[in-house]
Amino acid sequence: MVTQEINKPTSKRRRDLTRYVIAIVVLVVVNMLVYNYFFRLDLTEDKRYSIAPVTEQMLGNLQEEVFVEVYLEGDFPAGFKRLQLSVRETLEEFRIYSDGKVRFVFFDPNSITDEQKRTEFMQQLAQKGIQPTNLKATEEGKQVERLVFPGAIVRYKGKETAVNFLKGNLAASPDERLNQSVEGVEYELAAAVRKVAFQGNKVIGYITGQGELPQQHATDLLGSLQEYYRVALGDLDQIPTLKGLDLIIVAKPTSAYSEADKFKIDQFIMNGGKAVFFVDALNADLDSLGRGGTFAMPYNLNIDDMLFRYGVRLNQTLIMDLNSGFIPLVTGFTGGKPQTEMINWRFYPLLNTFSKHPVTRNLDAVYSKFIGTIDTVKAVGIRKTPLIYTSQYSRIMQAPVPLTLEEARMEVNPEQYQAGEQPVGYLLEGSFTSLFRNRRAPEGIPNTTIKEQGVPTKIAVFSDGDLIRNDVNPRTGQAYELGFDRFNNIKFANKELAMNTIHYLLDSEGLINIRSKEIKLRPLDRVRVQEDKTYWQILNLVAPIALLALFGITRYYMRKRRYEKF
């Protein structure tokens, strides 16, 4: 009996020791598995802490180190702190998935104590393309303003590019715009890494020969495209075929295409080529308006039948919109000098209604000039997605449309602007049917086999050739940035629309689809916050102490009851 009582503690100790050793072995094995098989879990509903597989793949292919210098450092209000935290978390994910090849640092330009050096540094950031914003906040009970730079510089092997995190639609509330900026953090950073670290091998053709936008008025777009792709310019009449190109840009043609030129474009699309059409249906130009005005008349471009076969029709109309831009008009003379005033010009609609497609999601307003309407027509196997619309306060004018500067001074009749939102840009995807189906090849085309049914591809059509037109400084001859309104000193999102469209058409990897990421904004009820603030403060202060005291008392009585049995 005594021997059994002696052996009993010994066997218990042996059993406990065995369990301990097994637990250690299991922990070691689990750690080895975790070390060799990397995985992360995102349990949020909108997957806000996950990055897209295409981003993971790109980061895994990095050969050298990427360094990111972020200027969102400092003490910010809650909205900017959320953006700051999102950038930090995204970069941390980039570092992990790149196996440490992405390094980053956060820096506050305002921390530079020398005022001259701080000013010079901020000027350098602005020149590199990081747009500053004036942030208002309350510090120690006082309202203060501070210039912040919500952006970063991404560097790779001597190359660098700027990233602006504060994006979104300016018409949205500040909270919504910050949320849109948070949604776009991954795309902005991923696009910047791809831009500096991976050389694009796709070729874009800028087609000329039919009175398209001259190169000086497309300088900014072509220069931006060259940072991602190879760009070639060529006269369509002089090119025997478009083979070798991945995408073509048709930018505001003003003269008719020959059947041979249409055949080249058609067969290019049939063989899987992509295309973007920026086409005006009517000939309208503000610079050509005289004292008596003029009429906007239809162009004879000879491509209506081709676009009709692909699924869209450019109508011979102009859209007037109450939500529109401003032009300078001479209103009088003082001392022999003309006095100008900025007057609303309803033939320049501001486009601020978009679909939720990745191309246009969270886009800011786009500036258009003499834009027309687009209708869709039946095209078997083609998916048609409207991308951009006018406002609901629009008016459709049928050709010939009278144009006079006096119209800008006329009093508006709101009843005339009830046409509703009008789509002015379409994305067409699918297998297109050739315009030359059951037809012979045009004259001037050598004997060739006509491809009557195309392979799957994508094209985009916009009913305004000026969407990609940059103004030129009349004094210096230097091109302004695309989308910049020099009269009102406002930058619109024209370049972003064009670049997003081309990226989507050419991006077989789907990096542009990251723009569809959606993070739900769940704002607090500010009225209830004020009403119930004291209640929740007391609850958060007292409840933990009360729970701790309850736990202590319960544990005391449980131990007392347990040991009283002995």
XYZ file of C-alpha atoms in Angstrom:
566
model
C 0.000 0.000 0.000
C 2.854 2.349 0.845
C 4.682 1.377 -2.371
C 1.642 2.273 -4.506
C 1.401 5.691 -2.826
C 5.141 6.306 -3.516
C 4.892 5.219 -7.186
C 1.753 7.273 -7.831
C 3.491 10.731 -7.745
C 6.378 9.300 -9.765
C 4.104 8.135 -12.609
C 2.262 11.460 -12.530
C 5.555 13.338 -12.908
C 6.554 11.072 -15.788
C 3.226 11.675 -17.529
C 3.542 15.457 -17.103
C 7.099 15.371 -18.431
C 6.000 13.357 -21.475
C 3.226 15.864 -22.237
C 5.697 18.727 -21.898
C 8.171 17.107 -24.326
C 5.363 16.411 -26.845
C 4.199 20.020 -26.633
C 7.751 21.259 -27.295
C 8.109 18.940 -30.297
C 4.755 20.074 -31.724
C 5.733 23.739 -31.338
C 9.054 23.138 -33.105
C 7.377 21.293 -35.998
C 4.685 23.987 -36.370
C 7.345 26.733 -36.413
C 9.313 24.868 -39.078
C 6.187 24.539 -41.227
C 5.286 28.195 -40.769
C 8.840 29.223 -41.659
C 8.853 27.207 -44.895
C 5.215 27.754 -45.926
C 4.355 31.457 -45.742
C 0.720 32.475 -45.387
C -1.309 35.359 -43.979
C -4.941 35.546 -42.937
C -7.155 38.592 -43.465
C -10.389 38.189 -41.505
C -11.859 41.599 -42.437
C -15.060 41.619 -44.502
C -13.680 43.840 -47.289
C -10.172 42.269 -47.244
C -8.587 45.619 -46.538
C -5.301 44.059 -45.369
C -4.841 41.785 -48.400
C -2.933 42.581 -51.568
C -3.863 41.272 -54.989
C -2.195 38.125 -56.408
C -0.861 40.162 -59.347
C 0.911 42.474 -56.885
C 2.355 39.489 -55.021
C 3.673 38.055 -58.289
C 5.247 41.364 -59.314
C 6.936 41.807 -55.931
C 8.238 38.259 -56.079
C 9.945 39.038 -59.406
C 11.946 41.998 -58.110
C 15.656 41.587 -58.809
C 17.010 44.549 -56.850
C 15.992 46.627 -53.873
C 13.191 49.183 -54.119
C 13.373 52.101 -51.700
C 10.269 54.137 -50.832
C 10.502 57.466 -49.012
C 7.083 58.452 -47.644
C 6.341 62.012 -46.497
C 3.278 61.154 -44.402
C 5.048 61.403 -41.076
C 3.813 63.460 -38.162
C 0.779 63.937 -35.966
C -2.299 64.137 -38.196
C -6.073 64.285 -37.683
C -7.915 60.964 -37.627
C -8.618 60.848 -41.393
C -5.002 61.440 -42.382
C -3.812 59.036 -39.697
C -5.932 56.367 -41.355
C -4.299 57.115 -44.714
C -0.874 57.132 -43.064
C -1.556 53.772 -41.392
C -2.840 52.286 -44.649
C 0.343 53.304 -46.493
C 2.508 51.851 -43.717
C 0.580 48.557 -43.622
C 0.644 48.220 -47.423
C 4.388 48.820 -47.563
C 4.886 46.267 -44.804
C 2.980 43.755 -46.945
C 5.156 44.731 -49.921
C 8.282 44.130 -47.823
C 7.096 40.665 -46.782
C 6.004 39.502 -50.237
C 9.173 40.866 -51.868
C 11.348 38.920 -49.408
C 12.728 42.149 -47.979
C 13.511 43.826 -51.325
C 11.060 46.681 -50.595
C 12.441 49.046 -47.963
C 10.720 52.184 -46.779
C 11.080 55.096 -44.433
C 8.646 57.777 -43.261
C 9.898 61.355 -43.165
C 8.297 64.659 -42.185
C 9.500 67.585 -44.365
C 8.396 69.966 -41.610
C 10.990 68.424 -39.292
C 13.810 70.207 -41.171
C 14.789 72.961 -38.774
C 16.597 75.194 -41.265
C 13.863 77.242 -42.918
C 15.728 77.740 -46.191
C 16.567 74.048 -46.544
C 12.977 73.116 -45.646
C 11.614 75.461 -48.338
C 14.064 74.124 -50.932
C 13.180 70.529 -50.059
C 9.443 71.225 -50.376
C 10.008 72.936 -53.729
C 11.898 69.858 -54.945
C 8.991 67.625 -53.910
C 6.534 69.843 -55.805
C 8.771 69.786 -58.902
C 8.891 65.990 -58.749
C 5.100 65.881 -58.821
C 4.110 65.429 -55.176
C 1.246 67.825 -54.678
C 1.117 69.535 -51.254
C -2.103 70.142 -49.377
C -2.877 72.658 -46.674
C -3.986 70.680 -43.628
C -6.066 72.399 -40.958
C -6.018 70.902 -37.474
C -6.553 71.826 -33.835
C -3.463 71.692 -31.621
C -3.621 72.643 -27.926
C -7.006 74.248 -28.460
C -5.816 76.410 -31.384
C -6.645 76.171 -35.070
C -3.404 75.707 -37.021
C -2.551 75.163 -40.672
C 0.295 73.029 -41.922
C 1.565 72.207 -45.399
C 1.768 68.432 -45.823
C 2.906 66.261 -48.717
C 0.706 63.122 -48.880
C 3.008 61.293 -51.248
C 6.202 59.286 -51.688
C 9.217 58.852 -53.939
C 9.880 55.309 -55.207
C 13.489 54.609 -56.273
C 14.994 51.655 -58.107
C 18.490 51.419 -59.640
C 18.858 55.151 -60.220
C 15.277 55.674 -61.446
C 12.580 57.326 -59.380
C 8.928 58.301 -59.642
C 6.488 60.220 -57.498
C 3.356 58.789 -55.886
C 0.410 60.911 -54.736
C -1.793 59.186 -52.186
C -4.450 61.888 -51.840
C -6.705 60.968 -54.751
C -10.430 60.633 -55.281
C -13.215 62.912 -56.371
C -13.031 66.498 -55.104
C -16.833 66.666 -55.185
C -16.991 64.018 -52.450
C -16.906 64.864 -48.751
C -13.466 64.970 -47.064
C -14.134 61.636 -45.327
C -15.237 59.971 -48.570
C -12.230 61.326 -50.456
C -9.835 60.057 -47.809
C -11.560 56.687 -47.985
C -11.138 56.693 -51.774
C -7.471 57.508 -51.238
C -7.110 54.555 -48.855
C -8.734 52.289 -51.456
C -6.149 53.374 -54.028
C -2.986 53.009 -51.936
C -2.072 49.529 -53.201
C -2.590 50.449 -56.860
C -0.607 53.694 -56.624
C 2.349 51.959 -54.978
C 2.200 48.874 -57.222
C 1.997 51.008 -60.371
C 4.994 53.054 -59.213
C 7.058 49.908 -58.525
C 6.172 48.503 -61.943
C 7.035 51.823 -63.571
C 10.593 51.978 -62.207
C 11.452 48.278 -61.890
C 9.925 46.614 -64.957
C 10.542 47.801 -68.497
C 7.417 47.610 -70.635
C 7.793 45.925 -74.017
C 4.401 46.723 -75.503
C 4.191 49.197 -78.389
C 1.598 51.952 -78.800
C 1.020 53.562 -82.182
C -0.103 57.194 -82.370
C -1.840 57.327 -85.744
C -1.559 60.458 -87.918
C -2.455 61.365 -91.474
C -6.116 62.397 -91.057
C -5.622 65.761 -89.371
C -5.296 64.307 -85.856
C -4.080 66.293 -82.864
C -0.566 67.552 -83.649
C 2.207 66.138 -81.502
C 2.647 69.360 -79.506
C -0.956 69.042 -78.291
C -0.437 65.395 -77.302
C 3.007 65.877 -75.745
C 2.021 65.252 -72.136
C 0.073 62.051 -72.814
C 2.747 60.607 -75.130
C 5.479 61.475 -72.627
C 3.559 59.791 -69.813
C 2.982 56.687 -71.944
C 6.694 56.424 -72.716
C 7.344 55.814 -69.028
C 5.454 52.509 -69.335
C 5.474 51.540 -73.016
C 7.244 52.091 -76.304
C 5.490 54.749 -78.396
C 5.650 55.019 -82.175
C 4.248 57.811 -84.359
C 3.320 57.130 -87.957
C 1.257 58.331 -90.900
C -1.380 55.692 -91.573
C -1.156 56.333 -95.331
C 2.546 55.428 -95.288
C 2.267 52.287 -93.148
C 1.470 49.075 -95.037
C 0.175 47.344 -91.916
C -0.235 47.927 -88.191
C 1.299 44.584 -87.365
C 3.791 44.823 -84.500
C 1.723 47.310 -82.526
C -0.231 46.360 -79.419
C -2.519 49.412 -79.292
C -3.331 52.378 -81.509
C -4.587 55.834 -80.521
C -6.927 57.683 -82.877
C -6.936 61.272 -81.582
C -9.399 63.784 -83.051
C -9.198 63.101 -86.797
C -10.579 65.916 -88.966
C -10.394 64.455 -92.486
C -11.830 61.324 -94.048
C -10.182 57.919 -93.801
C -9.688 56.050 -97.032
C -11.073 52.541 -97.336
C -7.507 51.221 -97.328
C -6.752 52.992 -94.028
C -9.966 51.676 -92.486
C -9.003 48.201 -93.620
C -5.659 48.475 -91.795
C -7.392 49.491 -88.548
C -10.110 46.880 -88.935
C -7.729 43.976 -89.531
C -5.499 45.166 -86.706
C -8.466 44.856 -84.330
C -9.541 41.534 -85.828
C -6.086 40.134 -85.015
C -6.338 41.113 -81.358
C -5.039 44.686 -81.456
C -6.415 47.240 -79.007
C -7.594 50.722 -79.945
C -8.710 53.961 -78.293
C -10.809 56.383 -80.325
C -11.115 60.041 -79.262
C -13.398 61.302 -82.029
C -15.485 64.442 -82.581
C -18.636 64.024 -84.670
C -18.995 67.801 -85.219
C -16.458 70.438 -86.180
C -16.523 72.971 -83.325
C -13.667 75.164 -82.100
C -13.802 78.094 -79.681
C -10.897 79.861 -81.421
C -12.823 79.971 -84.707
C -15.787 81.884 -83.257
C -16.089 85.378 -84.662
C -18.329 88.213 -83.653
C -21.295 86.733 -85.414
C -20.575 83.190 -84.320
C -20.614 80.074 -86.468
C -22.246 76.665 -86.801
C -20.897 73.292 -85.675
C -21.201 71.059 -88.727
C -20.636 67.296 -89.042
C -17.234 65.934 -89.979
C -16.985 63.468 -92.846
C -14.553 60.997 -91.267
C -15.784 57.862 -93.045
C -15.398 55.696 -89.942
C -19.012 55.749 -88.739
C -19.748 52.424 -90.451
C -16.746 50.775 -88.791
C -17.657 51.966 -85.280
C -21.290 51.016 -85.953
C -20.188 47.459 -86.788
C -18.220 47.352 -83.525
C -21.268 48.405 -81.458
C -21.405 52.209 -81.050
C -22.682 55.209 -82.973
C -21.359 58.755 -82.635
C -24.340 61.053 -82.968
C -24.146 64.393 -84.780
C -24.889 66.341 -81.620
C -23.308 68.624 -79.057
C -24.072 68.488 -75.349
C -24.659 71.589 -73.264
C -24.449 71.116 -69.509
C -25.126 73.326 -66.514
C -22.151 71.657 -64.827
C -19.509 73.120 -67.104
C -16.242 75.012 -67.300
C -15.475 78.704 -67.680
C -13.905 80.748 -70.478
C -12.519 84.300 -70.432
C -14.679 86.863 -72.244
C -13.918 90.519 -72.818
C -16.515 92.541 -70.921
C -15.127 96.045 -71.460
C -12.090 98.269 -71.716
C -10.298 100.312 -69.046
C -7.597 102.727 -70.130
C -7.550 101.089 -73.556
C -6.889 97.653 -72.051
C -9.471 94.864 -72.372
C -11.096 93.642 -69.158
C -11.938 89.954 -69.080
C -14.319 87.957 -66.942
C -14.611 84.194 -66.495
C -18.046 83.171 -67.780
C -19.698 79.764 -67.678
C -19.457 78.085 -71.123
C -22.007 75.290 -71.259
C -20.410 73.644 -74.301
C -17.511 72.611 -72.002
C -19.185 70.002 -69.729
C -17.396 68.876 -66.581
C -17.736 65.103 -66.474
C -18.066 63.946 -62.897
C -20.321 60.877 -63.127
C -18.546 57.560 -63.604
C -19.213 53.848 -63.624
C -17.608 51.652 -60.964
C -15.290 50.106 -63.545
C -11.568 50.032 -62.576
C -10.821 52.576 -65.320
C -12.975 55.295 -63.784
C -13.434 54.299 -60.142
C -12.704 57.165 -57.710
C -11.731 59.448 -60.602
C -11.858 63.219 -60.256
C -13.751 65.459 -62.699
C -12.777 65.378 -66.395
C -12.817 68.491 -68.597
C -14.474 68.114 -72.018
C -14.905 70.501 -74.962
C -17.712 70.275 -77.521
C -18.574 66.696 -76.667
C -21.354 64.699 -78.324
C -23.589 61.780 -77.435
C -22.958 58.084 -78.081
C -25.528 55.361 -78.680
C -24.918 51.629 -78.593
C -26.126 49.375 -81.373
C -26.470 45.628 -81.678
C -23.152 43.810 -82.008
C -23.246 40.064 -81.317
C -20.793 38.919 -78.655
C -19.680 42.424 -77.607
C -19.934 43.588 -74.002
C -20.511 47.363 -73.846
C -19.631 49.194 -70.627
C -20.376 52.932 -70.263
C -17.467 54.596 -68.501
C -18.289 58.265 -68.129
C -21.399 60.477 -68.227
C -22.437 64.113 -68.267
C -24.423 65.492 -65.347
C -28.199 65.069 -65.186
C -28.619 68.736 -66.162
C -27.707 68.320 -69.818
C -29.173 69.497 -73.107
C -28.672 67.839 -76.504
C -28.250 70.086 -79.567
C -28.700 68.546 -83.024
C -26.435 69.557 -85.914
C -26.043 72.163 -87.243
C -25.469 73.718 -83.809
C -25.234 77.540 -83.618
C -22.179 78.678 -81.655
C -21.889 82.238 -80.415
C -20.122 83.814 -77.468
C -23.280 85.714 -76.702
C -24.806 82.418 -75.573
C -22.511 82.486 -72.533
C -24.113 85.757 -71.432
C -27.689 84.573 -71.876
C -29.853 83.735 -68.900
C -30.237 79.987 -68.371
C -33.624 78.320 -68.656
C -33.362 75.200 -66.437
C -36.296 73.559 -68.230
C -34.100 73.190 -71.327
C -31.554 71.115 -69.403
C -33.543 68.008 -68.616
C -31.887 65.412 -70.903
C -30.367 63.558 -67.962
C -27.004 61.807 -67.755
C -25.561 61.096 -71.203
C -22.842 58.448 -71.698
C -19.890 59.868 -73.620
C -17.380 57.025 -73.348
C -17.732 53.273 -73.867
C -15.542 50.235 -73.360
C -16.205 47.447 -75.880
C -14.928 43.921 -75.201
C -15.316 40.707 -77.154
C -14.770 39.187 -80.610
C -15.595 41.881 -83.167
C -16.962 41.258 -86.645
C -14.970 42.803 -89.482
C -16.411 45.696 -91.471
C -15.046 43.923 -94.557
C -16.877 40.679 -93.970
C -18.136 39.299 -97.304
C -16.302 42.105 -99.084
C -13.158 42.436 -101.130
C -10.093 44.164 -99.814
C -9.949 47.848 -100.859
C -7.775 49.081 -103.682
C -4.194 49.651 -102.679
C -4.160 46.661 -100.363
C -2.068 43.745 -101.684
C -3.736 40.369 -102.002
C -4.368 39.213 -98.485
C -6.737 36.999 -96.567
C -9.437 39.002 -94.806
C -10.032 37.990 -91.192
C -13.794 38.315 -90.909
C -14.225 37.354 -87.247
C -11.787 38.691 -84.718
C -10.126 37.156 -81.708
C -11.184 38.523 -78.280
C -9.881 42.040 -77.727
C -10.888 45.451 -76.305
C -11.424 48.950 -77.657
C -12.600 52.219 -76.082
C -14.519 55.037 -77.768
C -14.915 58.614 -76.458
C -16.963 61.278 -78.224
C -14.513 64.133 -77.620
C -11.165 64.453 -79.343
C -10.048 67.152 -76.906
C -10.096 64.856 -73.866
C -6.382 64.158 -74.464
C -5.430 67.600 -75.798
C -2.955 69.580 -73.694
C -2.789 73.356 -74.104
C 0.438 75.048 -75.164
C 1.876 78.186 -73.603
C 1.595 80.775 -76.417
C 4.666 82.652 -75.200
C 7.114 79.818 -74.572
C 5.651 77.094 -76.778
C 5.884 74.684 -73.830
C 3.071 72.187 -73.307
C 0.918 72.440 -70.220
C 0.045 69.284 -68.289
C -2.894 67.370 -69.735
C -6.067 68.355 -67.901
C -4.684 71.686 -66.664
C -7.046 74.627 -67.166
C -4.685 77.580 -67.423
C -7.496 80.143 -67.195
C -8.786 78.871 -63.842
C -5.571 77.238 -62.562
C -7.337 73.906 -61.959
C -6.104 70.429 -62.819
C -8.635 67.882 -64.031
C -8.303 64.102 -64.349
C -8.075 63.882 -68.162
C -4.630 62.295 -68.110
C -5.630 59.795 -65.444
C -8.674 58.776 -67.514
C -6.572 58.260 -70.649
C -3.787 56.426 -68.820
C -6.208 54.175 -66.933
C -7.994 53.305 -70.169
C -4.770 52.367 -71.947
C -3.457 50.461 -68.926
C -6.677 48.462 -68.811
C -6.597 47.638 -72.512
C -2.942 46.542 -72.415
C -2.631 45.134 -68.915
C -2.915 41.400 -69.394
C -1.743 40.867 -65.802
C -4.684 42.859 -64.444
C -2.800 45.329 -62.238
C -5.362 48.018 -63.111
C -8.095 45.834 -61.593
C -6.670 46.647 -58.151
C -8.513 49.967 -58.557
C -11.775 48.087 -58.021
C -10.835 47.468 -54.386
C -13.580 48.784 -52.116
C -13.322 49.611 -48.437
C -16.627 50.427 -46.807
C -16.788 53.673 -44.898
C -18.566 53.225 -41.588
C -18.805 56.711 -40.088
C -19.953 57.269 -36.534
C -23.155 59.168 -35.829
C -21.650 62.466 -34.675
C -24.850 63.596 -32.943
C -25.005 60.404 -30.856
C -21.284 60.678 -30.160
C -21.834 64.074 -28.564
C -24.943 62.949 -26.672
C -23.513 59.655 -25.337
C -19.862 60.691 -24.953
C -19.944 60.915 -21.154
C -21.726 57.568 -20.801
C -19.137 55.709 -22.874
C -16.228 57.445 -21.161
C -17.513 56.360 -17.737
C -18.268 52.860 -19.009
C -14.761 52.447 -20.461
C -13.226 53.731 -17.241
C -15.323 51.846 -14.684
C -16.152 48.574 -16.477
C -12.572 47.166 -16.619
C -12.025 47.903 -12.916
C -15.397 46.377 -11.980
C -14.707 43.235 -14.041
C -11.260 42.864 -12.485
C -12.708 43.231 -8.984
C -15.470 40.712 -9.776
C -12.895 38.255 -11.098
C -10.775 38.648 -7.948
C -13.700 38.153 -5.578
C -14.969 35.118 -7.520
C -11.536 33.528 -7.574
C -11.075 34.170 -3.830
C -14.317 32.389 -2.922
C -13.629 29.515 -5.298
C -10.198 28.914 -3.728
C -11.640 29.248 -0.216
C -14.386 26.746 -0.982
C -11.923 24.320 -2.566
C -9.437 24.259 0.301
C -12.075 24.218 3.065
C -12.721 20.559 2.060
C -9.287 19.574 3.322
